[in-house]
CSV table of C-alpha atoms in Angstrom, one decimal:
chain,number,residue,atom,x,y,z
A,1,ASP,CA,-28.3,-113.9,-14.2
A,2,GLN,CA,-24.8,-115.0,-15.1
A,3,GLN,CA,-24.6,-118.5,-13.7
A,4,VAL,CA,-21.1,-119.2,-15.1
A,5,LYS,CA,-18.6,-116.4,-14.8
A,6,GLN,CA,-15.1,-115.9,-16.2
A,7,ASN,CA,-13.9,-112.7,-14.6
A,8,SER,CA,-10.7,-112.3,-16.5
A,9,PRO,CA,-11.4,-111.2,-20.1
A,10,SER,CA,-7.8,-111.7,-21.1
A,11,LEU,CA,-4.6,-113.4,-20.0
A,12,SER,CA,-1.0,-113.1,-21.4
A,13,VAL,CA,1.5,-115.8,-20.7
A,14,GLN,CA,5.0,-116.5,-21.9
A,15,GLU,CA,5.7,-119.6,-23.9
A,16,GLY,CA,6.7,-122.5,-21.7
A,17,ARG,CA,5.0,-121.1,-18.6
A,18,ILE,CA,1.8,-122.2,-17.0
A,19,SER,CA,-1.5,-120.7,-18.0
A,20,ILE,CA,-4.3,-120.7,-15.4
A,21,LEU,CA,-7.8,-119.9,-16.5
A,22,ASN,CA,-10.5,-119.5,-13.8
A,23,CYS,CA,-14.3,-120.0,-13.8
A,24,ASP,CA,-16.9,-119.5,-11.1
A,25,TYR,CA,-20.5,-120.8,-11.0
A,26,THR,CA,-23.5,-120.2,-8.9
A,27,ASN,CA,-25.9,-123.0,-9.7
A,28,SER,CA,-25.3,-126.0,-7.3
A,29,MET,CA,-27.3,-128.2,-9.7
A,30,PHE,CA,-24.5,-128.2,-12.2
A,31,ASP,CA,-22.9,-131.7,-12.2
A,32,TYR,CA,-20.5,-131.6,-15.2
A,33,PHE,CA,-18.1,-129.0,-16.3
A,34,LEU,CA,-16.2,-128.5,-19.6
A,35,TRP,CA,-13.6,-126.3,-21.1
A,36,TYR,CA,-13.7,-125.3,-24.8
A,37,LYS,CA,-11.2,-123.5,-27.0
A,38,LYS,CA,-12.4,-121.2,-29.7
A,39,TYR,CA,-10.7,-119.6,-32.7
A,40,PRO,CA,-12.4,-116.8,-34.6
A,41,ALA,CA,-15.0,-117.9,-37.2
A,42,GLU,CA,-15.0,-121.5,-35.9
A,43,GLY,CA,-17.1,-123.5,-33.5
A,44,PRO,CA,-15.8,-124.2,-30.0
A,45,THR,CA,-13.5,-127.2,-29.7
A,46,PHE,CA,-13.9,-129.5,-26.7
A,47,LEU,CA,-10.7,-129.7,-24.5
A,48,ILE,CA,-11.4,-131.4,-21.2
A,49,SER,CA,-14.2,-132.1,-18.8
A,50,ILE,CA,-14.8,-133.0,-15.2
A,51,SER,CA,-17.6,-134.6,-13.3
A,52,SER,CA,-18.8,-133.1,-10.0
A,53,ILE,CA,-17.7,-136.3,-8.2
A,54,LYS,CA,-14.1,-135.6,-9.0
A,55,ASP,CA,-11.8,-132.8,-8.1
A,56,LYS,CA,-9.1,-133.2,-10.8
A,57,ASN,CA,-8.9,-134.5,-14.4
A,58,GLU,CA,-5.8,-134.5,-16.5
A,59,ASP,CA,-5.2,-134.9,-20.2
A,60,GLY,CA,-1.8,-134.2,-21.5
A,61,ARG,CA,-0.9,-130.6,-21.0
A,62,PHE,CA,-4.4,-129.8,-19.7
A,63,THR,CA,-5.6,-130.2,-16.2
A,64,VAL,CA,-8.9,-129.1,-14.8
A,65,PHE,CA,-9.5,-128.6,-11.1
A,66,LEU,CA,-12.9,-128.5,-9.4
A,67,ASN,CA,-13.6,-127.0,-6.0
A,68,LYS,CA,-17.2,-127.7,-5.3
A,69,SER,CA,-17.4,-125.9,-2.0
A,70,ALA,CA,-16.1,-122.7,-3.6
A,71,LYS,CA,-18.0,-123.3,-6.8
A,72,HIS,CA,-14.8,-122.7,-8.7
A,73,LEU,CA,-13.0,-124.5,-11.4
A,74,SER,CA,-9.7,-123.8,-13.2
A,75,LEU,CA,-7.9,-125.0,-16.3
A,76,HIS,CA,-4.1,-125.3,-16.2
A,77,ILE,CA,-2.1,-125.5,-19.4
A,78,VAL,CA,1.5,-126.6,-18.9
A,79,PRO,CA,3.7,-125.8,-20.8
A,80,SER,CA,1.9,-123.1,-22.7
A,81,GLN,CA,2.5,-123.0,-26.5
A,82,PRO,CA,1.8,-120.2,-29.1
A,83,GLY,CA,-0.8,-122.4,-30.7
A,84,ASP,CA,-2.8,-122.3,-27.4
A,85,SER,CA,-3.6,-118.6,-28.1
A,86,ALA,CA,-7.4,-118.5,-28.4
A,87,VAL,CA,-10.5,-117.7,-26.4
A,88,TYR,CA,-11.3,-120.3,-23.7
A,89,PHE,CA,-14.8,-120.9,-22.5
A,90,CYS,CA,-15.9,-122.6,-19.3
A,91,ALA,CA,-19.3,-124.4,-19.5
A,92,ALA,CA,-21.5,-126.2,-17.0
A,93,SER,CA,-24.2,-128.8,-17.5
A,94,GLY,CA,-27.3,-129.6,-15.4
A,95,GLY,CA,-28.2,-132.4,-17.8
A,96,GLU,CA,-29.4,-130.6,-20.9
A,97,GLY,CA,-28.0,-127.5,-22.6
A,98,LEU,CA,-24.7,-126.1,-21.5
A,99,THR,CA,-24.3,-122.8,-19.8
A,100,PHE,CA,-21.2,-120.9,-20.9
A,101,GLY,CA,-19.1,-118.2,-19.4
A,102,THR,CA,-18.1,-115.2,-21.4
A,103,GLY,CA,-14.7,-116.4,-22.2
A,104,THR,CA,-11.0,-115.6,-21.5
A,105,ARG,CA,-8.7,-114.6,-24.3
A,106,LEU,CA,-5.3,-116.3,-23.8
A,107,GLN,CA,-2.3,-114.9,-25.6
A,108,VAL,CA,0.9,-117.0,-25.4
A,109,THR,CA,3.9,-114.9,-26.2
A,110,LEU,CA,7.3,-116.0,-27.4
B,1,ASP,CA,-16.5,-139.8,-38.4
B,2,THR,CA,-16.4,-136.4,-40.0
B,3,GLY,CA,-17.6,-134.4,-37.0
B,4,VAL,CA,-20.6,-132.0,-36.9
B,5,SER,CA,-21.3,-130.1,-40.1
B,6,GLN,CA,-23.4,-127.0,-40.7
B,7,ASP,CA,-24.7,-125.4,-43.8
B,8,PRO,CA,-24.5,-122.7,-44.9
B,9,ARG,CA,-21.4,-121.2,-43.2
B,10,HIS,CA,-22.6,-117.7,-43.9
B,11,LYS,CA,-26.0,-116.2,-44.6
B,12,ILE,CA,-26.8,-112.6,-45.4
B,13,THR,CA,-30.5,-111.8,-45.5
B,14,LYS,CA,-32.8,-108.8,-45.4
B,15,ARG,CA,-35.0,-108.0,-42.5
B,16,GLY,CA,-38.3,-109.8,-42.7
B,17,GLN,CA,-37.0,-112.7,-44.8
B,18,ASN,CA,-37.1,-116.3,-43.6
B,19,VAL,CA,-33.9,-118.3,-43.3
B,20,THR,CA,-33.2,-122.0,-42.6
B,21,PHE,CA,-30.0,-123.6,-41.4
B,22,ARG,CA,-29.0,-127.3,-41.4
B,23,CYS,CA,-27.0,-129.3,-39.0
B,24,ASP,CA,-25.7,-132.8,-39.5
B,25,PRO,CA,-24.5,-134.3,-36.2
B,26,ILE,CA,-22.0,-137.0,-35.5
B,27,SER,CA,-23.8,-140.1,-36.7
B,28,GLU,CA,-23.9,-142.1,-33.5
B,29,HIS,CA,-25.1,-139.2,-31.3
B,30,ASN,CA,-28.7,-139.2,-30.2
B,31,ARG,CA,-28.7,-135.7,-28.8
B,32,LEU,CA,-28.4,-132.6,-30.9
B,33,TYR,CA,-28.3,-129.0,-29.6
B,34,TRP,CA,-28.7,-125.5,-31.0
B,35,TYR,CA,-26.9,-122.5,-29.6
B,36,ARG,CA,-26.6,-118.9,-30.5
B,37,GLN,CA,-23.4,-116.8,-30.0
B,38,THR,CA,-23.2,-113.0,-30.2
B,39,LEU,CA,-20.0,-110.9,-30.0
B,40,GLY,CA,-18.3,-111.0,-26.7
B,41,GLN,CA,-20.6,-113.6,-25.2
B,42,GLY,CA,-20.4,-117.3,-24.8
B,43,PRO,CA,-22.8,-119.6,-26.7
B,44,GLU,CA,-26.4,-119.5,-25.4
B,45,PHE,CA,-28.5,-122.6,-25.4
B,46,LEU,CA,-31.6,-122.5,-27.6
B,47,THR,CA,-33.0,-126.0,-27.8
B,48,TYR,CA,-32.1,-129.7,-27.9
B,49,PHE,CA,-33.4,-133.0,-29.4
B,50,GLN,CA,-33.1,-136.6,-28.1
B,51,ASN,CA,-33.5,-138.5,-31.4
B,52,GLU,CA,-36.5,-136.8,-33.1
B,53,ALA,CA,-38.1,-135.4,-29.9
B,54,GLN,CA,-37.5,-131.8,-29.0
B,55,LEU,CA,-37.1,-131.9,-25.3
B,56,GLU,CA,-36.3,-128.4,-24.2
B,57,LYS,CA,-36.6,-124.9,-25.5
B,58,SER,CA,-34.9,-121.9,-24.0
B,59,ARG,CA,-36.9,-118.7,-23.5
B,60,LEU,CA,-34.5,-117.2,-26.0
B,61,LEU,CA,-36.3,-119.2,-28.7
B,62,SER,CA,-39.1,-116.9,-29.7
B,63,ASP,CA,-42.2,-117.9,-31.7
B,64,ARG,CA,-40.3,-116.9,-34.9
B,65,PHE,CA,-37.8,-119.7,-34.3
B,66,SER,CA,-38.6,-123.4,-35.0
B,67,ALA,CA,-36.4,-126.4,-35.1
B,68,GLU,CA,-37.0,-129.9,-36.4
B,69,ARG,CA,-35.1,-133.2,-36.4
B,70,PRO,CA,-37.1,-135.5,-38.7
B,71,LYS,CA,-36.0,-139.2,-38.4
B,72,GLY,CA,-33.6,-138.3,-35.6
B,73,SER,CA,-30.7,-137.5,-38.0
B,74,PHE,CA,-30.0,-134.0,-39.3
B,75,SER,CA,-31.8,-131.0,-37.9
B,76,THR,CA,-33.0,-127.6,-39.3
B,77,LEU,CA,-33.4,-124.3,-37.5
B,78,GLU,CA,-35.7,-121.8,-39.2
B,79,ILE,CA,-36.1,-118.2,-38.3
B,80,GLN,CA,-39.1,-116.4,-39.7
B,81,ARG,CA,-39.4,-112.7,-40.3
B,82,THR,CA,-35.8,-112.1,-39.4
B,83,GLU,CA,-34.9,-109.0,-37.3
B,84,GLN,CA,-31.5,-107.3,-37.0
B,85,GLY,CA,-31.2,-108.6,-33.5
B,86,ASP,CA,-31.1,-112.1,-34.9
B,87,SER,CA,-27.7,-111.5,-36.4
B,88,ALA,CA,-25.4,-113.9,-34.6
B,89,MET,CA,-23.4,-117.2,-35.0
B,90,TYR,CA,-25.8,-120.2,-34.8
B,91,LEU,CA,-24.0,-123.2,-33.5
B,92,CYS,CA,-25.0,-126.9,-33.6
B,93,ALA,CA,-23.6,-129.5,-31.3
B,94,SER,CA,-24.1,-133.2,-30.7
B,95,GLY,CA,-23.1,-135.6,-27.9
B,96,ASP,CA,-24.2,-136.3,-24.3
B,97,TYR,CA,-22.1,-135.0,-21.4
B,98,GLU,CA,-19.4,-133.8,-23.9
B,99,GLN,CA,-20.9,-131.8,-26.7
B,100,TYR,CA,-19.0,-131.5,-30.0
B,101,PHE,CA,-19.7,-128.3,-32.0
B,102,GLY,CA,-20.0,-127.7,-35.7
B,103,PRO,CA,-18.3,-124.7,-37.4
B,104,GLY,CA,-21.4,-122.5,-37.1
B,105,THR,CA,-23.6,-120.5,-39.4
B,106,ARG,CA,-22.9,-116.7,-39.3
B,107,LEU,CA,-26.2,-114.9,-39.9
B,108,THR,CA,-26.2,-111.2,-40.9
B,109,VAL,CA,-29.6,-109.5,-41.1
B,110,THR,CA,-29.4,-106.2,-43.0
């Protein structure tokens, strides 16, 4: 049972434009959500998080939006830069281990 | 603070052999987690420790897997009688709501 889903395996965006990565979840017990960025042969790098009591959190170029009624969250990157090219994972926490989606590969083109 | 470290970074072993991995968490973090990641998937939770106590084990953690965290500092993950299906990236993380990952140990079972 895939409790966290990232339905877009890949996304290509031009440099300077907005990148929007989406994530859906099914377990209403999740109360904290995170986004990680991963390069090949490295561990995931924490980017930004949001508690279930909020609907938006911003950190520099990264903004995460949470829609609890739709069980949906998204990561906005503005403006996108070539160094943002990586695999992005959405993760959810019910208090213990994280449950991850399968990732979206973002390619930022010049 | 040097972040989470893992050793070794790569391990090649023959089927049936035992292997042990080490994780050193961020020093002030009480919680330590182990995950496994296979190609095309997000990390999957295996187990976690609060100080030296192992509080949860995933059903992915078969009897051949054992983890310890003596004295609540570093942790080890041992896999006995390795199988080809154990080939994966083994990731360690520390933190509470926000988990910070190490670089991982890539295990190849031949």
